[in-house]
Coordinates of C-alpha atoms in Angstrom, one line a residue:
X975 CA 19.9 -32.3 -22.3
X976 CA 20.6 -35.8 -23.5
X977 CA 20.5 -36.6 -27.2
X978 CA 20.5 -39.7 -29.4
X979 CA 21.2 -39.7 -33.1
X980 CA 20.6 -42.4 -35.7
X981 CA 21.6 -42.3 -39.3
X982 CA 20.6 -44.3 -42.4
X983 CA 22.1 -44.1 -45.8
X984 CA 25.1 -42.6 -47.5
X985 CA 28.4 -41.1 -46.4
X986 CA 26.9 -37.6 -46.9
X987 CA 24.1 -38.4 -44.5
X988 CA 26.6 -39.8 -42.0
X989 CA 28.6 -36.6 -42.3
X990 CA 25.5 -34.4 -41.8
X991 CA 24.6 -36.3 -38.6
X992 CA 28.2 -35.8 -37.3
X993 CA 27.8 -32.0 -38.0
X994 CA 24.6 -32.0 -35.9
X995 CA 26.3 -34.0 -33.2
X996 CA 29.1 -31.5 -33.1
X997 CA 26.6 -28.6 -32.7
X998 CA 24.8 -30.4 -29.8
X999 CA 28.1 -31.2 -28.0
X1000 CA 29.5 -27.7 -28.4
X1001 CA 26.4 -26.3 -26.7
X1002 CA 26.8 -28.5 -23.7
X1003 CA 24.4 -31.4 -24.6
X1004 CA 25.3 -34.9 -23.7
X1005 CA 25.1 -37.9 -26.0
X1006 CA 23.0 -40.6 -24.4
X1007 CA 24.5 -44.0 -23.8
X1008 CA 22.6 -47.3 -23.9
X1009 CA 21.3 -46.9 -20.4
X1010 CA 20.0 -43.3 -20.8
X1011 CA 16.7 -42.0 -21.9
X1012 CA 17.2 -39.2 -24.4
X1013 CA 15.5 -35.8 -24.2
X1014 CA 15.8 -35.5 -28.0
X1015 CA 16.1 -38.2 -30.6
X1016 CA 17.0 -37.3 -34.2
X1017 CA 16.8 -39.8 -37.1
X1018 CA 18.5 -38.8 -40.3
X1019 CA 16.5 -40.8 -42.9
X1020 CA 17.3 -42.2 -46.3
X1021 CA 15.1 -42.6 -49.3
X1022 CA 17.3 -44.0 -52.0
X1023 CA 15.2 -47.2 -52.2
X1024 CA 11.7 -48.2 -50.9
X1025 CA 13.5 -50.4 -48.4
X1026 CA 15.4 -47.3 -47.2
X1027 CA 12.1 -45.6 -46.5
X1028 CA 10.8 -48.6 -44.6
X1029 CA 14.0 -48.8 -42.5
X1030 CA 13.7 -45.1 -41.7
X1031 CA 10.1 -45.5 -40.5
X1032 CA 11.1 -48.6 -38.5
X1033 CA 13.9 -46.7 -36.8
X1034 CA 11.7 -43.8 -35.9
X1035 CA 9.0 -46.0 -34.4
X1036 CA 11.6 -48.0 -32.4
X1037 CA 13.5 -45.0 -31.0
X1038 CA 10.2 -43.2 -30.1
X1039 CA 9.2 -46.3 -28.1
X1040 CA 12.6 -46.6 -26.4
X1041 CA 12.7 -43.0 -25.4
X1042 CA 9.3 -42.1 -23.9
X1043 CA 8.7 -38.4 -23.5
X1044 CA 11.5 -37.5 -25.8
X1045 CA 11.3 -35.0 -28.7
X1046 CA 11.6 -37.3 -31.7
X1047 CA 12.8 -35.5 -34.8
X1048 CA 12.8 -36.9 -38.4
X1049 CA 15.1 -35.2 -40.9
X1050 CA 16.9 -36.2 -44.1
X1051 CA 16.0 -37.4 -47.6
X1052 CA 12.9 -39.6 -46.7
X1053 CA 11.4 -36.7 -44.9
X1054 CA 12.1 -34.3 -47.8
X1055 CA 10.6 -36.8 -50.2
X1056 CA 7.4 -37.6 -48.2
X1057 CA 7.0 -35.2 -45.3
X1058 CA 3.3 -35.8 -44.8
X1059 CA 3.8 -39.6 -44.7
X1060 CA 6.6 -39.3 -42.2
X1061 CA 4.5 -36.9 -40.0
X1062 CA 2.0 -39.7 -39.6
X1063 CA 4.4 -42.0 -37.8
X1064 CA 3.4 -42.5 -34.2
X1065 CA 5.8 -40.9 -31.8
X1066 CA 7.2 -38.2 -34.1
X1067 CA 7.0 -34.7 -32.6
X1068 CA 8.9 -32.8 -35.3
X1069 CA 9.9 -33.1 -38.9
X1070 CA 12.6 -31.1 -40.6
X1071 CA 11.8 -31.5 -44.3
X1072 CA 14.5 -29.1 -45.5
X1073 CA 18.0 -29.9 -44.1
X1074 CA 19.0 -26.2 -44.6
X1075 CA 16.6 -25.3 -41.8
X1076 CA 18.3 -27.6 -39.2
X1077 CA 20.3 -24.7 -37.7
X1078 CA 17.0 -22.8 -37.3
X1079 CA 15.4 -25.8 -35.7
X1080 CA 18.2 -26.0 -33.2
X1081 CA 17.8 -22.3 -32.3
X1082 CA 14.3 -23.1 -31.2
X1083 CA 15.9 -25.5 -28.7
X1084 CA 18.2 -22.8 -27.5
X1085 CA 21.2 -24.0 -29.5
X1086 CA 22.4 -21.0 -31.4
X1087 CA 25.9 -22.0 -32.7
X1088 CA 26.1 -24.0 -35.9
X1089 CA 29.7 -25.3 -36.6
X1090 CA 31.5 -24.9 -39.9
X1091 CA 32.8 -28.4 -39.7
X1092 CA 33.5 -31.4 -37.5
X1093 CA 36.5 -32.5 -35.5
X1094 CA 35.4 -36.1 -34.7
X1095 CA 33.5 -38.9 -36.3
X1096 CA 31.8 -41.1 -33.7
X1097 CA 32.7 -44.8 -33.6
X1098 CA 35.0 -44.7 -36.6
X1099 CA 38.7 -44.6 -37.4
X1100 CA 38.1 -42.9 -40.8
X1101 CA 36.2 -39.7 -41.2
X1102 CA 33.9 -38.6 -44.0
X1103 CA 34.1 -35.0 -45.1
X1104 CA 31.3 -33.6 -47.3
X1105 CA 32.6 -31.2 -49.9
X1106 CA 29.6 -31.1 -52.3
X1107 CA 25.8 -31.5 -52.3
X1108 CA 23.2 -31.9 -54.9
X1109 CA 22.7 -33.7 -58.2
X1110 CA 20.8 -32.6 -61.3
X1111 CA 21.8 -35.5 -63.7
X1112 CA 18.5 -37.4 -63.6
X1113 CA 19.3 -41.1 -64.1
X1114 CA 16.0 -42.9 -64.6
X1115 CA 16.4 -45.1 -61.5
X1116 CA 17.5 -42.4 -59.0
X1117 CA 15.3 -40.4 -56.7
X1118 CA 18.1 -38.2 -55.3
X1119 CA 17.8 -35.3 -57.8
X1120 CA 14.3 -34.8 -56.5
X1121 CA 15.4 -34.6 -52.8
X1122 CA 18.8 -33.0 -53.2
X1123 CA 18.4 -30.9 -56.4
X1124 CA 20.5 -27.8 -55.3
X1125 CA 24.1 -27.9 -56.3
X1126 CA 26.5 -26.6 -53.6
X1127 CA 30.2 -26.7 -53.2
X1128 CA 31.8 -25.9 -49.8
X1129 CA 34.6 -23.4 -49.8
X1130 CA 38.1 -24.9 -49.7
X1131 CA 38.9 -22.5 -46.8
X1132 CA 36.2 -24.3 -44.7
X1133 CA 37.3 -27.8 -45.8
X1134 CA 41.0 -27.6 -45.1
X1135 CA 40.8 -26.7 -41.4
X1136 CA 38.2 -29.5 -41.0
X1137 CA 40.6 -32.1 -42.5
X1138 CA 43.4 -30.7 -40.4
X1139 CA 41.4 -30.9 -37.2
X1140 CA 40.3 -34.4 -37.8
X1141 CA 43.8 -35.5 -38.6
X1142 CA 45.0 -33.9 -35.3
X1143 CA 42.4 -35.8 -33.5
X1144 CA 43.7 -39.1 -34.8
X1145 CA 41.7 -39.8 -38.0
X1146 CA 44.2 -41.2 -40.4
X1147 CA 42.0 -41.5 -43.4
X1148 CA 39.7 -38.7 -44.7
X1149 CA 37.1 -39.7 -47.3
X1150 CA 36.0 -36.8 -49.4
X1151 CA 32.4 -37.3 -50.3
X1152 CA 29.5 -35.6 -52.0
X1153 CA 26.2 -36.4 -53.7
X1154 CA 28.0 -35.9 -57.1
X1155 CA 31.7 -35.4 -56.3
X1156 CA 32.5 -34.6 -59.9
X1157 CA 30.4 -31.5 -59.6
X1158 CA 32.6 -29.9 -57.0
X1159 CA 32.7 -26.5 -58.6
X1160 CA 35.7 -25.1 -56.9
X1161 CA 38.1 -27.6 -58.4
X1162 CA 38.6 -31.1 -56.9
X1163 CA 42.3 -31.2 -57.9
X1164 CA 42.9 -27.8 -56.4
X1165 CA 41.4 -28.9 -53.1
X1166 CA 43.5 -32.1 -53.2
X1167 CA 46.6 -30.1 -54.1
X1168 CA 46.2 -27.9 -51.0
X1169 CA 45.1 -30.8 -48.7
X1170 CA 48.2 -32.9 -49.4
X1171 CA 50.4 -30.0 -48.2
X1172 CA 48.9 -30.2 -44.7
X1173 CA 51.5 -31.3 -42.2
X1174 CA 49.5 -33.9 -40.3
X1175 CA 49.7 -37.7 -40.9
X1176 CA 46.7 -38.8 -42.9
X1177 CA 45.6 -40.1 -46.3
X1178 CA 42.8 -39.0 -48.5
X1179 CA 40.3 -41.2 -50.4
X1180 CA 37.8 -40.1 -53.0
X1181 CA 34.3 -41.6 -52.6
X1182 CA 32.9 -41.8 -56.1
X1183 CA 33.4 -40.2 -59.5
X1184 CA 32.1 -40.7 -63.0
X1185 CA 34.9 -42.1 -65.2
X1186 CA 34.9 -39.2 -67.6
X1187 CA 35.2 -36.8 -64.6
X1188 CA 38.6 -38.2 -63.7
X1189 CA 40.9 -35.6 -65.3
X1190 CA 44.5 -36.1 -66.3
X1191 CA 45.4 -33.4 -63.8
X1192 CA 43.8 -35.5 -61.0
X1193 CA 45.7 -38.6 -62.2
X1194 CA 49.0 -36.7 -62.2
X1195 CA 48.3 -35.5 -58.6
X1196 CA 47.5 -39.0 -57.4
X1197 CA 50.7 -40.3 -59.0
X1198 CA 52.7 -37.5 -57.5
X1199 CA 51.4 -38.1 -53.9
X1200 CA 50.9 -41.9 -53.6
X1201 CA 51.4 -41.6 -49.9
X1202 CA 48.6 -39.0 -49.5
X1203 CA 45.9 -40.0 -52.0
X1204 CA 44.8 -43.7 -52.0
X1205 CA 45.4 -45.5 -55.3
X1206 CA 41.7 -46.3 -55.5
X1207 CA 38.9 -44.9 -57.7
X1208 CA 35.2 -45.9 -57.5
X1209 CA 33.7 -45.3 -60.9
X1210 CA 30.1 -46.4 -61.3
X1211 CA 29.3 -48.3 -64.5
X1212 CA 25.7 -49.5 -63.8
X1213 CA 25.6 -51.6 -67.0
X1214 CA 27.8 -52.8 -69.8
X1215 CA 25.0 -52.6 -72.4
X1216 CA 24.4 -49.4 -74.3
X1217 CA 20.7 -50.3 -74.7
X1218 CA 20.3 -50.5 -70.9
X1219 CA 22.4 -47.4 -70.3
X1220 CA 20.1 -45.4 -72.6
X1221 CA 17.0 -46.7 -70.7
X1222 CA 18.8 -45.7 -67.5
X1223 CA 19.4 -42.2 -69.0
X1224 CA 23.1 -42.5 -68.2
X1225 CA 25.2 -39.9 -70.0
X1226 CA 28.0 -42.1 -71.3
X1227 CA 27.9 -45.3 -73.2
X1228 CA 29.9 -48.4 -72.4
X1229 CA 32.9 -48.0 -74.7
X1230 CA 33.4 -44.4 -73.5
X1231 CA 33.4 -45.6 -70.0
X1232 CA 35.6 -48.6 -70.7
X1233 CA 38.2 -46.7 -72.6
X1234 CA 38.5 -44.1 -69.9
X1235 CA 38.9 -46.7 -67.2
X1236 CA 41.7 -48.4 -69.3
X1237 CA 43.4 -45.0 -69.8
X1238 CA 43.3 -44.3 -66.1
X1239 CA 44.5 -47.8 -65.1
X1240 CA 47.4 -47.7 -67.5
X1241 CA 48.9 -44.8 -65.7
X1242 CA 49.1 -46.7 -62.3
X1243 CA 50.8 -49.7 -60.8
X1244 CA 47.8 -51.8 -59.6
X1245 CA 45.2 -49.1 -59.3
X1246 CA 42.1 -50.4 -57.5
X1247 CA 39.1 -49.7 -59.7
X1248 CA 35.8 -50.4 -58.1
X1249 CA 32.3 -50.0 -59.5
X1250 CA 28.5 -50.3 -59.0
X1251 CA 26.3 -52.4 -61.3
X1252 CA 22.5 -52.8 -61.4
X1253 CA 21.2 -56.1 -62.7
X1254 CA 17.7 -56.8 -63.9
X1255 CA 16.9 -53.3 -65.0
X1256 CA 13.5 -53.3 -66.9
X1257 CA 14.0 -54.7 -70.4
X1258 CA 17.5 -56.1 -69.8
X1259 CA 17.8 -59.1 -72.0
X1260 CA 20.0 -62.1 -71.3
X1261 CA 22.4 -60.9 -74.0
X1262 CA 22.5 -57.4 -72.5
X1263 CA 23.4 -58.9 -69.2
X1264 CA 26.1 -60.9 -70.8
X1265 CA 27.5 -57.7 -72.3
X1266 CA 27.8 -56.4 -68.7
X1267 CA 29.6 -59.5 -67.6
X1268 CA 32.1 -59.3 -70.5
X1269 CA 32.9 -55.7 -69.7
X1270 CA 33.4 -56.5 -66.0
X1271 CA 35.9 -59.2 -67.0
X1272 CA 37.6 -56.9 -69.5
X1273 CA 38.1 -54.1 -66.9
X1274 CA 39.3 -56.4 -64.1
X1275 CA 37.7 -54.5 -61.2
X1276 CA 39.1 -54.9 -57.7
X1277 CA 35.5 -54.9 -56.4
X1278 CA 32.0 -54.8 -57.8
X1279 CA 29.0 -53.7 -55.8
X1280 CA 26.1 -55.7 -57.4
X1281 CA 22.5 -54.4 -56.9
X1282 CA 19.3 -55.9 -58.1
X1283 CA 17.0 -53.4 -59.6
X1284 CA 14.4 -52.1 -57.2
X1285 CA 11.6 -49.8 -58.6
X1286 CA 11.7 -46.5 -56.8
X1287 CA 8.4 -44.8 -56.7
X1288 CA 8.7 -41.3 -58.2
X1289 CA 11.4 -42.3 -60.7
X1290 CA 11.1 -42.9 -64.5
X1291 CA 12.4 -46.4 -64.1
X1292 CA 9.5 -47.4 -61.8
X1293 CA 7.1 -46.9 -64.7
X1294 CA 9.1 -48.9 -67.3
X1295 CA 7.5 -52.1 -68.7
X1296 CA 9.3 -55.4 -69.2
X1297 CA 10.1 -56.0 -65.5
X1298 CA 12.6 -58.8 -64.9
X1299 CA 11.3 -61.4 -62.4
X1300 CA 12.8 -61.5 -58.9
X1301 CA 14.0 -65.1 -59.6
X1302 CA 15.9 -64.0 -62.7
X1303 CA 17.3 -60.9 -61.0
X1304 CA 18.6 -63.1 -58.2
X1305 CA 20.2 -65.5 -60.7
X1306 CA 21.9 -62.7 -62.6
X1307 CA 23.2 -61.1 -59.4
X1308 CA 24.7 -64.4 -58.3
X1309 CA 26.4 -64.9 -61.7
X1310 CA 27.9 -61.4 -61.6
X1311 CA 28.9 -61.7 -58.0
X1312 CA 30.8 -65.0 -58.6
X1313 CA 32.6 -63.3 -61.5
X1314 CA 33.4 -60.2 -59.4
X1315 CA 34.7 -62.3 -56.5
X1316 CA 37.1 -64.1 -58.8
X1317 CA 38.4 -60.7 -60.0
X1318 CA 38.7 -59.4 -56.5
X1319 CA 40.8 -62.4 -55.5
X1320 CA 42.9 -62.0 -58.6
X1321 CA 43.6 -58.3 -57.6
X1322 CA 44.3 -59.2 -54.0
X1323 CA 46.8 -61.9 -55.1
X1324 CA 48.6 -59.4 -57.2
X1325 CA 49.5 -57.5 -54.0
X1326 CA 51.3 -60.5 -52.4
X1327 CA 54.9 -59.5 -51.7
X1328 CA 54.2 -55.8 -51.8
X1329 CA 54.3 -53.3 -49.0
X1330 CA 50.9 -51.7 -48.3
X1331 CA 49.8 -49.2 -45.8
X1332 CA 46.8 -50.3 -43.7
X1333 CA 44.4 -48.3 -41.6
X1334 CA 43.7 -50.6 -38.7
X1335 CA 40.0 -50.7 -37.8
X1336 CA 40.7 -53.3 -35.1
X1337 CA 43.9 -54.4 -33.6
X1338 CA 44.4 -57.1 -36.2
X1339 CA 42.6 -56.0 -39.4
X1340 CA 42.0 -53.0 -41.6
X1341 CA 41.8 -51.7 -45.1
X1342 CA 44.8 -50.9 -47.3
X1343 CA 44.8 -47.9 -49.6
X1344 CA 43.8 -50.1 -52.5
X1345 CA 40.6 -51.0 -50.7
X1346 CA 41.4 -54.6 -49.9
X1347 CA 40.9 -56.0 -46.4
X1348 CA 44.2 -57.0 -44.7
X1349 CA 44.7 -59.1 -41.5
X1350 CA 47.9 -58.6 -39.6
X1351 CA 49.5 -61.4 -37.7
X1352 CA 50.4 -59.5 -34.5
X1353 CA 47.9 -57.1 -32.7
X1354 CA 48.8 -53.5 -33.3
X1355 CA 47.2 -50.2 -32.3
X1356 CA 43.7 -49.8 -33.8
X1357 CA 43.2 -46.5 -35.6
X1358 CA 46.8 -46.3 -36.7
X1359 CA 48.3 -46.5 -40.2
X1360 CA 50.9 -49.2 -40.5
X1361 CA 53.1 -50.4 -43.3
X1362 CA 52.8 -54.1 -43.8
X1363 CA 54.2 -56.7 -46.2
X1364 CA 51.5 -58.8 -47.8
X1365 CA 52.3 -62.5 -47.4
X1366 CA 49.3 -64.5 -48.5
X1367 CA 45.6 -64.7 -49.3
X1368 CA 43.5 -66.9 -47.1
X1369 CA 40.4 -69.0 -48.0
X1370 CA 38.0 -66.1 -47.1
X1371 CA 39.7 -63.8 -49.5
X1372 CA 41.5 -61.7 -46.8
X1373 CA 45.1 -60.8 -47.2
X1374 CA 47.5 -61.7 -44.4
X1375 CA 50.5 -59.5 -43.6
X1376 CA 53.2 -58.7 -41.1
X1377 CA 54.3 -55.3 -40.0
X1378 CA 57.1 -53.9 -42.2
X1379 CA 58.0 -50.8 -40.3
X1380 CA 56.5 -47.8 -38.6
X1381 CA 53.9 -46.5 -41.0
X1382 CA 54.5 -43.8 -43.5
X1383 CA 51.5 -43.5 -45.7
X1384 CA 50.7 -45.0 -49.1
X1385 CA 49.0 -47.9 -50.8

């Protein structure tokens, strides 16, 4: 049986698709290449925004048309959120509204074995490992607690062999991910402490945490193992205005967030702090937007992901009055992006002269541990970790480097 998989959305979704891929391959199925018609097509959908829903529907229609006669299966968050609407899409033969029933669905196809983990991550040199699922926080703009409400933490005894297997198969960066990573109930620091003792060559990166969830114990471990745990933390801020944060139903106000970021950064030499910010949230005044800009400049982020507010049907924020016009949202996003780009360049320039470890995604470029893109002058083996000395920053904002020595691990 030939299969084709398509994924939309977050790192967790991408991991779950790879777990399904592993199950299919282990049972003797073959992944279809571009020239093959598939017998089964599975689209793992996303519903984080209305645009994600639209992209999910488009992918389902397209793949159904390209694979006539195939069993076309829709799964994932968009299906969980709107199963009836997804069922109406032409060409779909099956929907799996509850991802927990995927193993049962496969048994109907004669595929009985469901793996505990993955040992490969298709078309990538870094691998995502899901350690946690579910969120119950309830930010006003977010639909995810409605489609992934059940908190679940994978046993450490299942995660460690998976990391080890991926590393043995050449994946030199493992990204630990979850819907709300800080809710990993079995102890994130304990998991990291045991993972860094594995003998294989790889480094770990954490996908996203709330600033107040970064414990002193976690910081101590990162400092103790700089060659194992990337000196990079992604800490979503969303807004620098307390008034906006309250409307967003965020749990911590701006000064609490800022002070914790500063406390964390003070412990490191050039820690890469990255963040997410939503501009144009309903009721956001010009002054409140300026508060956000000032806080971004104060915290000197290495990278800022800027999002324009998009009302998500089914969330509280979609019902809020005082919508900001699309034109003004675009203007604010541009202002913040310009500010963020200057900060990113400043951070990149601070790395000139240092030795960094880069995971090469092509023969000549990759990402260092501090989450900055680096270009190497001489082609090297893609997928490898190489130690390089940073020489310059080019006009595009990319660091240029030469190989220092055979890679250890590190920044």
